[in-house]
PDB file of C-alpha atoms in Angstrom:
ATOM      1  CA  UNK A1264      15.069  52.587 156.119  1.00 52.00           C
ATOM      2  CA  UNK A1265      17.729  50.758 153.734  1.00 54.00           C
ATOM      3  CA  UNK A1266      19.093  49.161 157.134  1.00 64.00           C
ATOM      4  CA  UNK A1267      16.182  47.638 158.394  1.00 69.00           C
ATOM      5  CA  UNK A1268      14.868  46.549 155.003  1.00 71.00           C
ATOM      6  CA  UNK A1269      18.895  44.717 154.564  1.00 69.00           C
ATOM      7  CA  UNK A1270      18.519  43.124 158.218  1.00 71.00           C
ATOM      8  CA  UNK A1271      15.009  42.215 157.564  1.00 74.00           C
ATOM      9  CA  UNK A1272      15.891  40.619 154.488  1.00 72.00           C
ATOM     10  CA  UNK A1273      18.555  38.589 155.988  1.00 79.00           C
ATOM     11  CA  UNK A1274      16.484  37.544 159.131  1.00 78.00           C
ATOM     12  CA  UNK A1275      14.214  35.890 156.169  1.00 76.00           C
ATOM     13  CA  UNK A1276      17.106  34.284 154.780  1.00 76.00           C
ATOM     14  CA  UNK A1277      18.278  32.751 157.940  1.00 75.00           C
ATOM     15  CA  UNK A1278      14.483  31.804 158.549  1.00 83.00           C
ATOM     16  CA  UNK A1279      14.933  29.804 155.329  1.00 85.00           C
ATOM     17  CA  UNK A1280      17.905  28.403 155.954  1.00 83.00           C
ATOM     18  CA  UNK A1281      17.085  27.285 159.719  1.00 85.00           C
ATOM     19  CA  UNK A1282      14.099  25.499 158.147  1.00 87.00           C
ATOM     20  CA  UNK A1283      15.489  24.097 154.848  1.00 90.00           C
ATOM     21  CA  UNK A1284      18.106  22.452 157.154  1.00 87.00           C
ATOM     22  CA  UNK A1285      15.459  20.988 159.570  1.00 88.00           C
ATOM     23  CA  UNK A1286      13.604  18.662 156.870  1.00 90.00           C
ATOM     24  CA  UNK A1287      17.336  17.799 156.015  1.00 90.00           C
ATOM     25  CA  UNK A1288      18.023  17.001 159.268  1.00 87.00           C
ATOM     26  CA  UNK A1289      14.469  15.029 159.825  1.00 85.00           C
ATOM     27  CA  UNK A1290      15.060  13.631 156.416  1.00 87.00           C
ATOM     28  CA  UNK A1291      18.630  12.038 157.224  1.00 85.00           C
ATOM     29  CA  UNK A1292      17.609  10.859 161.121  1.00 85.00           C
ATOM     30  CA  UNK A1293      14.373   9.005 159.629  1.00 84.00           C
ATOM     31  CA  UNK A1294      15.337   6.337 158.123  1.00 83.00           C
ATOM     32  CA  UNK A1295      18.283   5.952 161.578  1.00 85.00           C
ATOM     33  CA  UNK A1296      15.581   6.309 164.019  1.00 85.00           C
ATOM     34  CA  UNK A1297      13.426   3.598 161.849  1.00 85.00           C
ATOM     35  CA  UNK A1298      15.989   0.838 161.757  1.00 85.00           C
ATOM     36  CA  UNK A1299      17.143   1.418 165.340  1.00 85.00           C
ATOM     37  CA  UNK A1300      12.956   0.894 166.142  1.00 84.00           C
ATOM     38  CA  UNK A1301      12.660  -1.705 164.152  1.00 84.00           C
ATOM     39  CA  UNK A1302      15.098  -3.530 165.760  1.00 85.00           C
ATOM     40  CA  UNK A1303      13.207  -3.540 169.117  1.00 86.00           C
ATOM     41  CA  UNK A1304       9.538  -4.782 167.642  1.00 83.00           C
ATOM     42  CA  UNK A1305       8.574  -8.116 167.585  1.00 81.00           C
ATOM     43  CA  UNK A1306       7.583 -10.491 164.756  1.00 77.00           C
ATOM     44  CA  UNK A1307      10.316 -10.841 161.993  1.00 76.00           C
ATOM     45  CA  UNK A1308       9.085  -9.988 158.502  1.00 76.00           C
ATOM     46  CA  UNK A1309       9.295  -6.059 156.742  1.00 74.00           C
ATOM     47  CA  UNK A1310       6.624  -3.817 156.427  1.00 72.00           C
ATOM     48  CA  UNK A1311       4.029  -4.627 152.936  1.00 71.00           C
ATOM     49  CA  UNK A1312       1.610  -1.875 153.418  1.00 71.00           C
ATOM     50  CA  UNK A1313       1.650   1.687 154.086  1.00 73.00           C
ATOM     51  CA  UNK A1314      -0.548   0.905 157.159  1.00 69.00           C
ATOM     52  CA  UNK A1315       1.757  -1.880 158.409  1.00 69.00           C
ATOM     53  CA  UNK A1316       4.716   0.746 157.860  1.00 69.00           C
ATOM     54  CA  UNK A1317       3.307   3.047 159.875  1.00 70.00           C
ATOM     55  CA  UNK A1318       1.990   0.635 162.816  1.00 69.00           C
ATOM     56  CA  UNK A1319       5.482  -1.116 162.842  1.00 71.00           C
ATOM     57  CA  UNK A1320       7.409   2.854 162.998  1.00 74.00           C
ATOM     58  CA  UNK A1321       5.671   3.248 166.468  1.00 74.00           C
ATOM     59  CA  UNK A1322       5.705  -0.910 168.048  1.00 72.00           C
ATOM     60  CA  UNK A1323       3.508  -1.008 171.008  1.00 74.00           C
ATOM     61  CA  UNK A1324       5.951  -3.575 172.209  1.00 77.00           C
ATOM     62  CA  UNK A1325       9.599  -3.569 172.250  1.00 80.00           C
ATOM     63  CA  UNK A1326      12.012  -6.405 172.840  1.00 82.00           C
ATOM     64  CA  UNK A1327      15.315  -7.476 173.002  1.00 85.00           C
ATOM     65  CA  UNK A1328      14.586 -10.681 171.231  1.00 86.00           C
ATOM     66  CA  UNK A1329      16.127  -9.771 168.168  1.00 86.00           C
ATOM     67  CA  UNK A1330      19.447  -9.124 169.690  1.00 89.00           C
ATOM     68  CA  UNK A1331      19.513 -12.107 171.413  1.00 89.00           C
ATOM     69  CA  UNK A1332      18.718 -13.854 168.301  1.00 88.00           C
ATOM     70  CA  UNK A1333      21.690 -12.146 166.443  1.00 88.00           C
ATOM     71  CA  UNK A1334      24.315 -13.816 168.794  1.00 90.00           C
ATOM     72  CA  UNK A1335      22.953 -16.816 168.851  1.00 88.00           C
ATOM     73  CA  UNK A1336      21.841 -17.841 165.428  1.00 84.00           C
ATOM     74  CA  UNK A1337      23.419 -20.935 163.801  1.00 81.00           C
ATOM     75  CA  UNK A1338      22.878 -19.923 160.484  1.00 84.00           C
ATOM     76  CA  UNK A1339      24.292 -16.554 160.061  1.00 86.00           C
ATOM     77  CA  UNK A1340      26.738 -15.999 162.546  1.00 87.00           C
ATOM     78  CA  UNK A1341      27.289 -12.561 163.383  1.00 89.00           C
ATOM     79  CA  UNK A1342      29.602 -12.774 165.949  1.00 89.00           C
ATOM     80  CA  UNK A1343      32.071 -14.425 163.928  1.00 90.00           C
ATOM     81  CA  UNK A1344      31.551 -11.878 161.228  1.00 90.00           C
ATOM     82  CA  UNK A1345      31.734  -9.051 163.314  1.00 91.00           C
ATOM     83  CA  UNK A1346      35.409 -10.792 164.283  1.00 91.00           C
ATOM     84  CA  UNK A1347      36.281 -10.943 160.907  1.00 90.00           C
ATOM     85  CA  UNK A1348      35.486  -7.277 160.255  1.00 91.00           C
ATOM     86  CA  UNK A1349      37.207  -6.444 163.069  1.00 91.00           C
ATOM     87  CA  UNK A1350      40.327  -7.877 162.469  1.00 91.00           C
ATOM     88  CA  UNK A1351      40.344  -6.767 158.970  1.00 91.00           C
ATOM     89  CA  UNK A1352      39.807  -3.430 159.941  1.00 90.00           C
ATOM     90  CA  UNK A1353      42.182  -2.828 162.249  1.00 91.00           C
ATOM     91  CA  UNK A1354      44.893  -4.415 160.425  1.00 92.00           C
ATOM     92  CA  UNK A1355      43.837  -2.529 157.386  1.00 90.00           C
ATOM     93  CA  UNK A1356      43.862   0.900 159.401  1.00 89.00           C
ATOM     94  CA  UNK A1357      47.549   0.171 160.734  1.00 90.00           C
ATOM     95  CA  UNK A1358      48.647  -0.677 157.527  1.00 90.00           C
ATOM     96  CA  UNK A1359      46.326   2.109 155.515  1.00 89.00           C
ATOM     97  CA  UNK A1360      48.023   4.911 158.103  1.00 88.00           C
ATOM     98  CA  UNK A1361      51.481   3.605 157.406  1.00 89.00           C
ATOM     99  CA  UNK A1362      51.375   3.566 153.790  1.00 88.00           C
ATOM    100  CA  UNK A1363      49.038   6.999 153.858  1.00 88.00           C
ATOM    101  CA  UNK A1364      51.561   9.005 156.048  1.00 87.00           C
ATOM    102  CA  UNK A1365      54.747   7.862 154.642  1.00 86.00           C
ATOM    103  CA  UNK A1366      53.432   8.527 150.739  1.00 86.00           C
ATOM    104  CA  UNK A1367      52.177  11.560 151.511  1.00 87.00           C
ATOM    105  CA  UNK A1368      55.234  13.001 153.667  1.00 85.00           C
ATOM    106  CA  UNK A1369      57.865  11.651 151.136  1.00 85.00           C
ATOM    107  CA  UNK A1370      55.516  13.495 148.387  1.00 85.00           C
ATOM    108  CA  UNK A1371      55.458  16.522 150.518  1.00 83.00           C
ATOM    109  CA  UNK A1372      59.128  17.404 151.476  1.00 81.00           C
ATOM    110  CA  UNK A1373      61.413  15.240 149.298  1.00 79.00           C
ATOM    111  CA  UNK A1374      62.018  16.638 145.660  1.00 81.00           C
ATOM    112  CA  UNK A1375      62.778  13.625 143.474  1.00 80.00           C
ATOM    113  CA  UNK A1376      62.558  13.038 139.769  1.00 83.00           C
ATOM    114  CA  UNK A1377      59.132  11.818 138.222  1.00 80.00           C
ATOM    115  CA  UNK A1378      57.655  12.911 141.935  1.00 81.00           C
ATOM    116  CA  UNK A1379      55.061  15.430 139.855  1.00 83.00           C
ATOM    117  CA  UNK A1380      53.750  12.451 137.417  1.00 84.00           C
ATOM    118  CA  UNK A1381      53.276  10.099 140.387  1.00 83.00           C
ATOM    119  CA  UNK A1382      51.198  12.705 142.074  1.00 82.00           C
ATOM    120  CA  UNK A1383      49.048  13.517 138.690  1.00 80.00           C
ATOM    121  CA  UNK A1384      49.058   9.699 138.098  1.00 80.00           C
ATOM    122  CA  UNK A1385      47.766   9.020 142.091  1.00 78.00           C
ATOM    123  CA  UNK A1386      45.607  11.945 141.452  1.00 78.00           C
ATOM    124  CA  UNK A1387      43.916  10.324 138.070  1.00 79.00           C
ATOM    125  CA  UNK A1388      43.282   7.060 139.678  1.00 77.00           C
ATOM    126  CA  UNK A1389      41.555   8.274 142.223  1.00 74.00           C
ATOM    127  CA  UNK A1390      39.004   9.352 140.409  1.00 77.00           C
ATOM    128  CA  UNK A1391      38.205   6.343 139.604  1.00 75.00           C
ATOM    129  CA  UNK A1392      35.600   4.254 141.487  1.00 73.00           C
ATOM    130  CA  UNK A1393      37.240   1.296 143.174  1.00 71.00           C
ATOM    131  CA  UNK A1394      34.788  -1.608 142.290  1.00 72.00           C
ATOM    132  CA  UNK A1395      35.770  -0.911 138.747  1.00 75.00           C
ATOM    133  CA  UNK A1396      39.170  -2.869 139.603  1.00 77.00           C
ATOM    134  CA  UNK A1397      37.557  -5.756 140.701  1.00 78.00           C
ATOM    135  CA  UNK A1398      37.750  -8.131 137.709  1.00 81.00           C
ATOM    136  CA  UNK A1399      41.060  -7.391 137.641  1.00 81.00           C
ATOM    137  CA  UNK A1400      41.590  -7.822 141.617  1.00 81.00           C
ATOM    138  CA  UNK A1401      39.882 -10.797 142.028  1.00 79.00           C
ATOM    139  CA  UNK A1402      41.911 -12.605 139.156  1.00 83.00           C
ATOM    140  CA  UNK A1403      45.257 -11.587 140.939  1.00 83.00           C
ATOM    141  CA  UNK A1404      44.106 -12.788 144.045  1.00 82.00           C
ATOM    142  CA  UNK A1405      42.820 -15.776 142.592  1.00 82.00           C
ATOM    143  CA  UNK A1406      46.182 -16.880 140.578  1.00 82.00           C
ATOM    144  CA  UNK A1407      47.917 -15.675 144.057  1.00 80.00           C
ATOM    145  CA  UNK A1408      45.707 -18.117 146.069  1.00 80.00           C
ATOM    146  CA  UNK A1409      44.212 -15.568 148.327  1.00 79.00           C
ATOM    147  CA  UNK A1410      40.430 -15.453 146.911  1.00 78.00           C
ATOM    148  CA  UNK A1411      37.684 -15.654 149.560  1.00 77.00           C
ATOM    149  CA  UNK A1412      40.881 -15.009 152.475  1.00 82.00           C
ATOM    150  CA  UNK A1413      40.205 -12.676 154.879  1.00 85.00           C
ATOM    151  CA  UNK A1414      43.666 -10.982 154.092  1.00 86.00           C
ATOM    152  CA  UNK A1415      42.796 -10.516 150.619  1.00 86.00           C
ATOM    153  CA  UNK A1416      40.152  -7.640 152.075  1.00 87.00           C
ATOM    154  CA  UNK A1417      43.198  -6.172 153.873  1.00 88.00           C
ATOM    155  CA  UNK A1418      45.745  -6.422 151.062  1.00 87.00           C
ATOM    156  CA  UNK A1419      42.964  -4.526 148.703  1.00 87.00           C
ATOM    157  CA  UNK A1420      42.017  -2.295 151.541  1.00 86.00           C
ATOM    158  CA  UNK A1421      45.387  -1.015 152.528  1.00 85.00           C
ATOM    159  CA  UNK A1422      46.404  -0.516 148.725  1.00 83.00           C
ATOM    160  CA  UNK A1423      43.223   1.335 147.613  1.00 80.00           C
ATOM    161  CA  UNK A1424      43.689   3.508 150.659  1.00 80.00           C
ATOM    162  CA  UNK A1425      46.951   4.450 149.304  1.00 78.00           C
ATOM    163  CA  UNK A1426      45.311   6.819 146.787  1.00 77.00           C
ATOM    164  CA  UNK A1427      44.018   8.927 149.719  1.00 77.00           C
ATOM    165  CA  UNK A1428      46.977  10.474 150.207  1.00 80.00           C
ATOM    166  CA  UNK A1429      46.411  14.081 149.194  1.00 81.00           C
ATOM    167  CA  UNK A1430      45.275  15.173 152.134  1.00 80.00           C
ATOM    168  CA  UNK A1431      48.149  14.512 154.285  1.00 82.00           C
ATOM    169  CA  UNK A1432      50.387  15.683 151.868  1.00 83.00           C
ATOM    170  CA  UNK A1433      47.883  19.494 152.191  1.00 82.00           C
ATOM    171  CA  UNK A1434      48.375  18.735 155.757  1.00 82.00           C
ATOM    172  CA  UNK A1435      52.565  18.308 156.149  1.00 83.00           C
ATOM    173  CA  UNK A1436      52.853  21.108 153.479  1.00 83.00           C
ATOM    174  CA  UNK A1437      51.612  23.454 156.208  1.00 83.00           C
ATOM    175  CA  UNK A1438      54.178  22.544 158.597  1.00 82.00           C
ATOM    176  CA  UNK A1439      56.878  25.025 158.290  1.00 83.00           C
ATOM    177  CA  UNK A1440      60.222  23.523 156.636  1.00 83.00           C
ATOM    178  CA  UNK A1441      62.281  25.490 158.921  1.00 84.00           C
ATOM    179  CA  UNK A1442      61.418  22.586 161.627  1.00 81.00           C
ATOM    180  CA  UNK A1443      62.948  19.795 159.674  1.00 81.00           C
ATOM    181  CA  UNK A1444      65.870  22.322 159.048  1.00 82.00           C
ATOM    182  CA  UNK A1445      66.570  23.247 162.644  1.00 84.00           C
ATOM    183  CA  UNK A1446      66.467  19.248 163.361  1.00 82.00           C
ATOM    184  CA  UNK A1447      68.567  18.562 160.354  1.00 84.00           C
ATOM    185  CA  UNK A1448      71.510  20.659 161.850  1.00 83.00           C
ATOM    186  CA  UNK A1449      71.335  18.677 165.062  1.00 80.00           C
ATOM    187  CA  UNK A1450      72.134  15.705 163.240  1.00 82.00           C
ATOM    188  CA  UNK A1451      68.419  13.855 163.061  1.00 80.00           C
ATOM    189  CA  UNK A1452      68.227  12.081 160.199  1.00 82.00           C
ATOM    190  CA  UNK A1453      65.047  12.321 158.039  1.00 81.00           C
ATOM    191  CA  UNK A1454      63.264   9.214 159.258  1.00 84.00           C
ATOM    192  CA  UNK A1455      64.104  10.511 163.170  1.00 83.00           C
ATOM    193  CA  UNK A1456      62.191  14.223 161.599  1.00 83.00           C
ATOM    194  CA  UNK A1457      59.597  11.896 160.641  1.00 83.00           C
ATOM    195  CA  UNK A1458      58.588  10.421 163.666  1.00 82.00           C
ATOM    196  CA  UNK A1459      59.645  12.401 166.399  1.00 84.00           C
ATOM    197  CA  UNK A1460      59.220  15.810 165.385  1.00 83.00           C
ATOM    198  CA  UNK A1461      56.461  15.686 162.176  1.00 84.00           C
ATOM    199  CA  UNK A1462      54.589  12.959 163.393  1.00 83.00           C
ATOM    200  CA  UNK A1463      53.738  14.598 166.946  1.00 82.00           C
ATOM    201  CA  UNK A1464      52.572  17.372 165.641  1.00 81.00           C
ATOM    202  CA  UNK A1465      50.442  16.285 163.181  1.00 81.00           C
ATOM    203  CA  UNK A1466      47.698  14.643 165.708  1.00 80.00           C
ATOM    204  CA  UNK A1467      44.794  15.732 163.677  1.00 81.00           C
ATOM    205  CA  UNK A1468      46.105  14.309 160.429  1.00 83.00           C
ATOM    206  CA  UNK A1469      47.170  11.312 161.811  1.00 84.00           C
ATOM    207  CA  UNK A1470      43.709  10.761 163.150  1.00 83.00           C
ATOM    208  CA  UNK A1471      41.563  11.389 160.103  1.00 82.00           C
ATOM    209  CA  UNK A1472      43.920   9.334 158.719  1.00 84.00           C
ATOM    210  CA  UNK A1473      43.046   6.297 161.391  1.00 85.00           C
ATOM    211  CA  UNK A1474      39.576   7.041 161.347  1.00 84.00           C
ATOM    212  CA  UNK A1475      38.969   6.783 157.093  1.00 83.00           C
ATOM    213  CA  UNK A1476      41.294   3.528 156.976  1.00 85.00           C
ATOM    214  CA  UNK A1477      38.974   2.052 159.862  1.00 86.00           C
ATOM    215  CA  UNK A1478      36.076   3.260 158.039  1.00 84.00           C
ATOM    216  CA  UNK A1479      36.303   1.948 154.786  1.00 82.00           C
ATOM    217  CA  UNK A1480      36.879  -2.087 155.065  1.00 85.00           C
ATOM    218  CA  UNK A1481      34.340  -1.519 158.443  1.00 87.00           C
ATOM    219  CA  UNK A1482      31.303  -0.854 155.880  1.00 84.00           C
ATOM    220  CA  UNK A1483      32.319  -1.755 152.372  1.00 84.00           C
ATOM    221  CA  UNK A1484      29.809  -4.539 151.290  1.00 84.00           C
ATOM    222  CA  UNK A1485      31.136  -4.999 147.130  1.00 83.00           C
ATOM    223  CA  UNK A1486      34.594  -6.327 147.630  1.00 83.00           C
ATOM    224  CA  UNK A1487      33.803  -8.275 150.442  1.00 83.00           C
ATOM    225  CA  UNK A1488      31.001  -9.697 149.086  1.00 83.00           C
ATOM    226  CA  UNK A1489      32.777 -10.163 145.679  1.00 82.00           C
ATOM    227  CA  UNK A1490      36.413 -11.280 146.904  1.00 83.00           C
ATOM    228  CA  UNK A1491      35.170 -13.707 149.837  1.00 82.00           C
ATOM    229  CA  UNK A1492      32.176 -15.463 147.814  1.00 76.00           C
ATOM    230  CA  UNK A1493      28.330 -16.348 147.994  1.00 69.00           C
ATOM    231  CA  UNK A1494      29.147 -19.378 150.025  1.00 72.00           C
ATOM    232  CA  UNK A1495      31.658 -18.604 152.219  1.00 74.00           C
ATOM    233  CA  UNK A1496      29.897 -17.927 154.923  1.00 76.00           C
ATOM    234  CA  UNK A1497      32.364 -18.229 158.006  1.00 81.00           C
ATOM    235  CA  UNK A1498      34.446 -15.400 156.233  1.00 83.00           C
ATOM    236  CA  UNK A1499      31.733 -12.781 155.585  1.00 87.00           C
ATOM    237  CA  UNK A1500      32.595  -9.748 157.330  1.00 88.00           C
ATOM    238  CA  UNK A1501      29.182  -7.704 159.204  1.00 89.00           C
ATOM    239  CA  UNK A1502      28.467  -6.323 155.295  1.00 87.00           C
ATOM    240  CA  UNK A1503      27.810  -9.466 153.677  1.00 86.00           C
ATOM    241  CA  UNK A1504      26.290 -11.048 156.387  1.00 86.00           C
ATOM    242  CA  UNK A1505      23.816  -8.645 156.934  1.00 87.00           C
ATOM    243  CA  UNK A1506      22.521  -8.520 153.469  1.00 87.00           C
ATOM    244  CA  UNK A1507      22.230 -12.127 153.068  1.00 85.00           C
ATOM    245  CA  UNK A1508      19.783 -11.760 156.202  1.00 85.00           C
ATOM    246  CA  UNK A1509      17.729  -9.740 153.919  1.00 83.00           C
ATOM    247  CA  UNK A1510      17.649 -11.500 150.438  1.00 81.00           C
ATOM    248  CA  UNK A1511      14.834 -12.674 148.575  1.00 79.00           C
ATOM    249  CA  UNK A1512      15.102 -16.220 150.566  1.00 82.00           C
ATOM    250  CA  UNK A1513      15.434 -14.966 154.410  1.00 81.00           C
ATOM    251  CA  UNK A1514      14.108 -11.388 154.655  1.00 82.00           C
ATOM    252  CA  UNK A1515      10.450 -12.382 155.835  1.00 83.00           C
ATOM    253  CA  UNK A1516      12.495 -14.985 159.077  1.00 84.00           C
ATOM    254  CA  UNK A1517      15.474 -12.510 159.743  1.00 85.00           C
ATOM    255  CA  UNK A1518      14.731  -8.402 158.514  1.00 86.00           C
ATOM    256  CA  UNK A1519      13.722  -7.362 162.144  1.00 85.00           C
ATOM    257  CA  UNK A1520      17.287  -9.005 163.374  1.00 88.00           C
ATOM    258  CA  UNK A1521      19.003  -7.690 160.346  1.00 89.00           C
ATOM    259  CA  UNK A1522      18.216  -4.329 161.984  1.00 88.00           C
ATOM    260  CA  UNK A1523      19.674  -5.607 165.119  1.00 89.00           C
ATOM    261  CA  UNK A1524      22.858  -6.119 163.566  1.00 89.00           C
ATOM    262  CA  UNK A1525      22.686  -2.795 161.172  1.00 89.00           C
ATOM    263  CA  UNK A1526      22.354  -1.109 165.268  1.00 90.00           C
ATOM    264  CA  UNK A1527      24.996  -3.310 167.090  1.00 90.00           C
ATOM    265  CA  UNK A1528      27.529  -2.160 163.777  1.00 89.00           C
ATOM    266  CA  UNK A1529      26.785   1.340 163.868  1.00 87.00           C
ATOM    267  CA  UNK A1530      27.644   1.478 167.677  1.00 86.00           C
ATOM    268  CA  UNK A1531      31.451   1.655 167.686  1.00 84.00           C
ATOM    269  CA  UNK A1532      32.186   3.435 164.359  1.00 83.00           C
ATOM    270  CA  UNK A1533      29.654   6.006 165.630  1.00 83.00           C
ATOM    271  CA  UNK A1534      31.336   6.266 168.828  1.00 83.00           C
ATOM    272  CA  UNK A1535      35.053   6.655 167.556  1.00 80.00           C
ATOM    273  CA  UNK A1536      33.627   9.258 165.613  1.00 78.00           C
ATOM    274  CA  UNK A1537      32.080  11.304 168.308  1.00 79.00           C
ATOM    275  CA  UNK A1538      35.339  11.082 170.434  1.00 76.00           C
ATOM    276  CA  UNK A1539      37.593  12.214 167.956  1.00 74.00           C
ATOM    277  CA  UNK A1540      35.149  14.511 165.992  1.00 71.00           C
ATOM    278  CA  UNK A1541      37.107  17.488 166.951  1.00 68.00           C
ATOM    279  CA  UNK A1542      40.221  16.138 165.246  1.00 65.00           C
ATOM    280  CA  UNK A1543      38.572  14.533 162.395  1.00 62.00           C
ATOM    281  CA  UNK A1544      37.727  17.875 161.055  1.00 62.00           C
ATOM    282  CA  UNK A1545      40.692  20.039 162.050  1.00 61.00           C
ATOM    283  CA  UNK A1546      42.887  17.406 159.912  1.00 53.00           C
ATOM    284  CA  UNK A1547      40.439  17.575 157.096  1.00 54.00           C
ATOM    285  CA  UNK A1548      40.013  21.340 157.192  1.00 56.00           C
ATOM    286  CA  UNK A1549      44.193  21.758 157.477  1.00 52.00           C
ATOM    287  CA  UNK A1550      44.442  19.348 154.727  1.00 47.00           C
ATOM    288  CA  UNK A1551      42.731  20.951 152.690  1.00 45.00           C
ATOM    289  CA  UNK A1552      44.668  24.103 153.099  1.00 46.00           C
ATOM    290  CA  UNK A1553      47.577  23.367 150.404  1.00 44.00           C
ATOM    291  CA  UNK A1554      45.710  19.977 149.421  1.00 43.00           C
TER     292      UNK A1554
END
């Protein structure tokens, strides 16, 4: 009786669970499946009414107008600021995964002086929201010469990233020292352990590390927006141009192609992340091991 009552009481709680997870899940793909409609109606200008909202969620006519005009818009031109945040991001992700990996190894198998209060002072910072730097960031760059440059994005994206280092340090602490020990006594060196013998096997850390340092410059919005400027429009990466589609002054001309462009960035950052899903999460889940 006391068994059946247990697994009847824990078939309700899965029932709960199941469910409570499906509104989540129809919660989070709503406002995804509306943009990626909205980009395929016609007309231009956002929904007012609750009735227009709910005529413009199911278009009787879809088109590929919008697209079109994204590409080929004077005005705001998206393919140059898709360019510029694709260059920035993949120069800040080679740089980001450099700095990341080497931090983090040196942190987890040299034994220096001071090498505790850099990781508690890393550690600190981190907590720290980024855009609260930006005063700060924004008069370096400026006295440097480098405001509203592209590779001011990339110099403040490849730093920042720098602070994400404790997972790759959770990640090379699992590695058993008795590797770079055995390779020490054949005479490698610690930068040939590094990259020939750490490096290969640490696949799943080295792409979570890839992935986040692609990730952040490919969506942030407030330093781009702040660092390159309100009028510089030829150096606005996807972010910035995209919300300037939908201020106070464009949105009723250019919200239904604003969605066009919120779909055409979502398309490659969503499929990196299905590809390499699998090692996305083992490096996060090792990392967090001895993180």
């Amino acid at each position: 009786m006391k068994t059946s009552s247990m697994a009847r009481n824990r078939k309700i709680a899965d029932t709960t669970v199941h469910v409570i997870l499906g509104i989540m899940s129809v919660i989070w793909i709503f406002p995804i499946l509306w943009i990626a409609l909205t980009a395929f109606r016609t007309g231009t200008r956002p929904a007012t009414t609750p009735k227009e909202a709910f005529l413009y969620f199911f278009p009787k006519h879809l088109t590929f107008d919008n697209f079109h005009r994204l590409f080929t818009d004077t005005m705001f031109p998206f393919p140059r600021w898709f360019w510029n945040t694709l260059w920035v991001a993949v120069l800040t992700c080679i740089l980001s995964t450099i700095f990341v990996l080497c931090i983090s190894y040196s942190f987890s198998r040299l034994r220096f002086k001071a090498r505790k209060t850099f990781m508690n002072i890393g550690l600190i910072l981190g907590m720290f929201p980024g855009f609260m730097s930006m005063i700060a960031v924004y008069n370096v760059l400026k006295v440097a010469g480098l405001d509203g440059n592209l590779f001011a994005l990339v110099l403040v994206y490849s730093f920042g990233q720098c602070m994400q280092y404790h997972v790759a340090k959770g990640f090379f602490d699992t590695i058993p020292k008795a590797v770079d020990e055995a390779a020490w006594i054949d005479g490698a060196t610690k930068w040939q352990v590094f990259t020939k013998i750490t490096i290969p096997l640490s696949k799943p850390i080295l792409i979570y590390t890839v992935m986040t340092a692609f990730m952040a410059p490919w969506v942030d919005f407030i330093f781009a927006k702040f660092i390159i400027g309100a009028d510089n429009y030829k150096n606005y990466t996807v972010a910035a141009g995209l919300w300037q589609m939908v201020s106070e002054r464009y949105i009723n001309d250019y919200f239904t192609t604003f969605a066009a462009g919120a779909v055409i960035i979502s398309i490659p950052i969503s499929l990196i992340f299905i590809y390499m899903q699998k090692y996305y999460v083992e490096g996060l889940s090792a990392g967090a091991v001895k993180g």
